[in-house]
Amino acid sequence: MPDQLDQLRTSVVISDDGTRIGSVGRIYLDDASGQVTFVTAKVGLFGQREVFVPVAGAMIGDGLVETPFRSDLVKNAPEVADDFRLTPGQEAGILRYFGLPFILPTDDSLN
């Protein structure tokens, strides 16, 4: 997993048609499973904004995060807040934005 995270940190996010969206900024892991759930893409002039990109359905490797989403959808996605935290409500909103389901964690998955 550490090697995969190191590779992700230096990856570039591309759209469903291969358009470069931006470089990976941050990596978000699921608290329960430890799996990568989101990355952020640095977008805009000089990468001044960071937007969330779900990794569900993405192909990751060779320095790329190939998302199944259009570049305009990703570039207009919810931005990272100043505290870099992601609440369950924010996670649900991001997934809803991308048309993906959100499954609430159960009490068992929190232990």
Short mmCIF file of C-alpha atoms in Angstrom, two decimals:
data_model
loop_
_atom_site.label_atom_id
_atom_site.label_comp_id
_atom_site.label_asym_id
_atom_site.label_seq_id
_atom_site.Cartn_x
_atom_site.Cartn_y
_atom_site.Cartn_z
CA MET A 1 0.00 0.00 0.00
CA PRO A 2 2.75 2.56 0.76
CA ASP A 3 4.21 2.06 -2.73
CA GLN A 4 0.77 2.55 -4.28
CA LEU A 5 0.30 5.77 -2.29
CA ASP A 6 3.71 7.05 -3.38
CA GLN A 7 2.80 6.37 -7.01
CA LEU A 8 -0.54 8.11 -6.60
CA ARG A 9 1.11 11.23 -5.16
CA THR A 10 2.98 11.77 -8.42
CA SER A 11 0.13 10.80 -10.76
CA VAL A 12 -1.92 12.85 -13.19
CA VAL A 13 -5.72 12.68 -13.32
CA ILE A 14 -7.17 12.25 -16.81
CA SER A 15 -10.76 12.18 -18.05
CA ASP A 16 -12.71 9.44 -19.78
CA ASP A 17 -11.45 10.66 -23.16
CA GLY A 18 -7.81 11.01 -22.06
CA THR A 19 -7.84 14.77 -21.46
CA ARG A 20 -5.41 15.89 -18.77
CA ILE A 21 -7.33 17.32 -15.82
CA GLY A 22 -4.55 18.01 -13.32
CA SER A 23 -2.03 16.45 -10.99
CA VAL A 24 -3.03 14.55 -7.87
CA GLY A 25 -3.04 16.80 -4.83
CA ARG A 26 -4.29 14.78 -1.87
CA ILE A 27 -5.27 11.19 -1.24
CA TYR A 28 -8.24 10.26 0.96
CA LEU A 29 -8.52 6.83 2.56
CA ASP A 30 -11.62 5.13 3.93
CA ASP A 31 -11.39 5.11 7.73
CA ALA A 32 -12.72 1.56 8.04
CA SER A 33 -10.99 -0.23 5.16
CA GLY A 34 -7.89 1.90 4.61
CA GLN A 35 -8.59 1.84 0.87
CA VAL A 36 -8.22 4.93 -1.32
CA THR A 37 -11.67 6.45 -1.88
CA PHE A 38 -10.86 9.88 -3.34
CA VAL A 39 -7.98 11.83 -4.76
CA THR A 40 -7.98 15.53 -5.41
CA ALA A 41 -7.01 17.01 -8.74
CA LYS A 42 -5.23 20.36 -8.91
CA VAL A 43 -7.17 22.31 -11.54
CA GLY A 44 -7.42 25.84 -12.83
CA LEU A 45 -4.70 28.31 -13.60
CA PHE A 46 -1.50 26.95 -12.01
CA GLY A 47 -3.53 24.33 -10.11
CA GLN A 48 -4.92 26.90 -7.69
CA ARG A 49 -8.05 24.84 -6.95
CA GLU A 50 -8.31 21.26 -5.74
CA VAL A 51 -11.40 19.24 -6.54
CA PHE A 52 -12.46 15.82 -5.32
CA VAL A 53 -12.36 12.85 -7.69
CA PRO A 54 -13.76 9.45 -6.61
CA VAL A 55 -11.50 6.55 -7.49
CA ALA A 56 -14.48 4.21 -7.95
CA GLY A 57 -14.27 2.98 -11.53
CA ALA A 58 -10.89 4.62 -12.12
CA MET A 59 -7.90 2.84 -13.62
CA ILE A 60 -4.79 3.63 -11.60
CA GLY A 61 -1.28 2.92 -12.85
CA ASP A 62 1.64 4.14 -14.92
CA GLY A 63 1.43 7.59 -13.33
CA LEU A 64 -2.21 8.08 -14.29
CA VAL A 65 -5.58 8.10 -12.58
CA GLU A 66 -7.94 7.47 -15.50
CA THR A 67 -11.40 8.51 -14.32
CA PRO A 68 -14.62 7.39 -16.01
CA PHE A 69 -15.81 11.02 -15.90
CA ARG A 70 -15.79 13.93 -18.36
CA SER A 71 -13.16 16.59 -17.72
CA ASP A 72 -15.75 19.37 -17.32
CA LEU A 73 -17.58 17.33 -14.67
CA VAL A 74 -14.36 16.83 -12.70
CA LYS A 75 -13.17 20.42 -13.06
CA ASN A 76 -16.49 21.66 -11.62
CA ALA A 77 -16.58 19.11 -8.79
CA PRO A 78 -16.74 20.16 -5.13
CA GLU A 79 -13.53 21.79 -3.92
CA VAL A 80 -11.36 20.84 -0.97
CA ALA A 81 -12.10 22.82 2.20
CA ASP A 82 -9.34 24.59 4.07
CA ASP A 83 -9.20 21.94 6.81
CA PHE A 84 -8.85 19.10 4.26
CA ARG A 85 -11.30 16.96 6.24
CA LEU A 86 -14.13 15.08 4.60
CA THR A 87 -17.30 14.43 6.61
CA PRO A 88 -19.73 11.62 5.71
CA GLY A 89 -22.19 14.29 4.53
CA GLN A 90 -19.58 15.87 2.25
CA GLU A 91 -18.60 12.44 0.95
CA ALA A 92 -22.24 11.70 0.14
CA GLY A 93 -22.56 15.03 -1.67
CA ILE A 94 -19.47 14.39 -3.79
CA LEU A 95 -20.62 10.90 -4.72
CA ARG A 96 -24.08 12.23 -5.56
CA TYR A 97 -22.48 14.91 -7.78
CA PHE A 98 -20.74 12.15 -9.75
CA GLY A 99 -23.88 9.97 -9.83
CA LEU A 100 -22.39 7.34 -7.53
CA PRO A 101 -24.09 5.64 -4.57
CA PHE A 102 -23.19 6.42 -0.97
CA ILE A 103 -23.43 3.65 1.59
CA LEU A 104 -23.62 4.79 5.19
CA PRO A 105 -21.14 3.01 7.45
CA THR A 106 -22.70 0.63 9.94
CA ASP A 107 -21.72 0.51 13.59
CA ASP A 108 -19.85 -2.75 12.84
CA SER A 109 -17.71 -1.10 10.16
CA LEU A 110 -16.66 1.61 12.59
CA ASN A 111 -15.02 -0.85 14.98
#
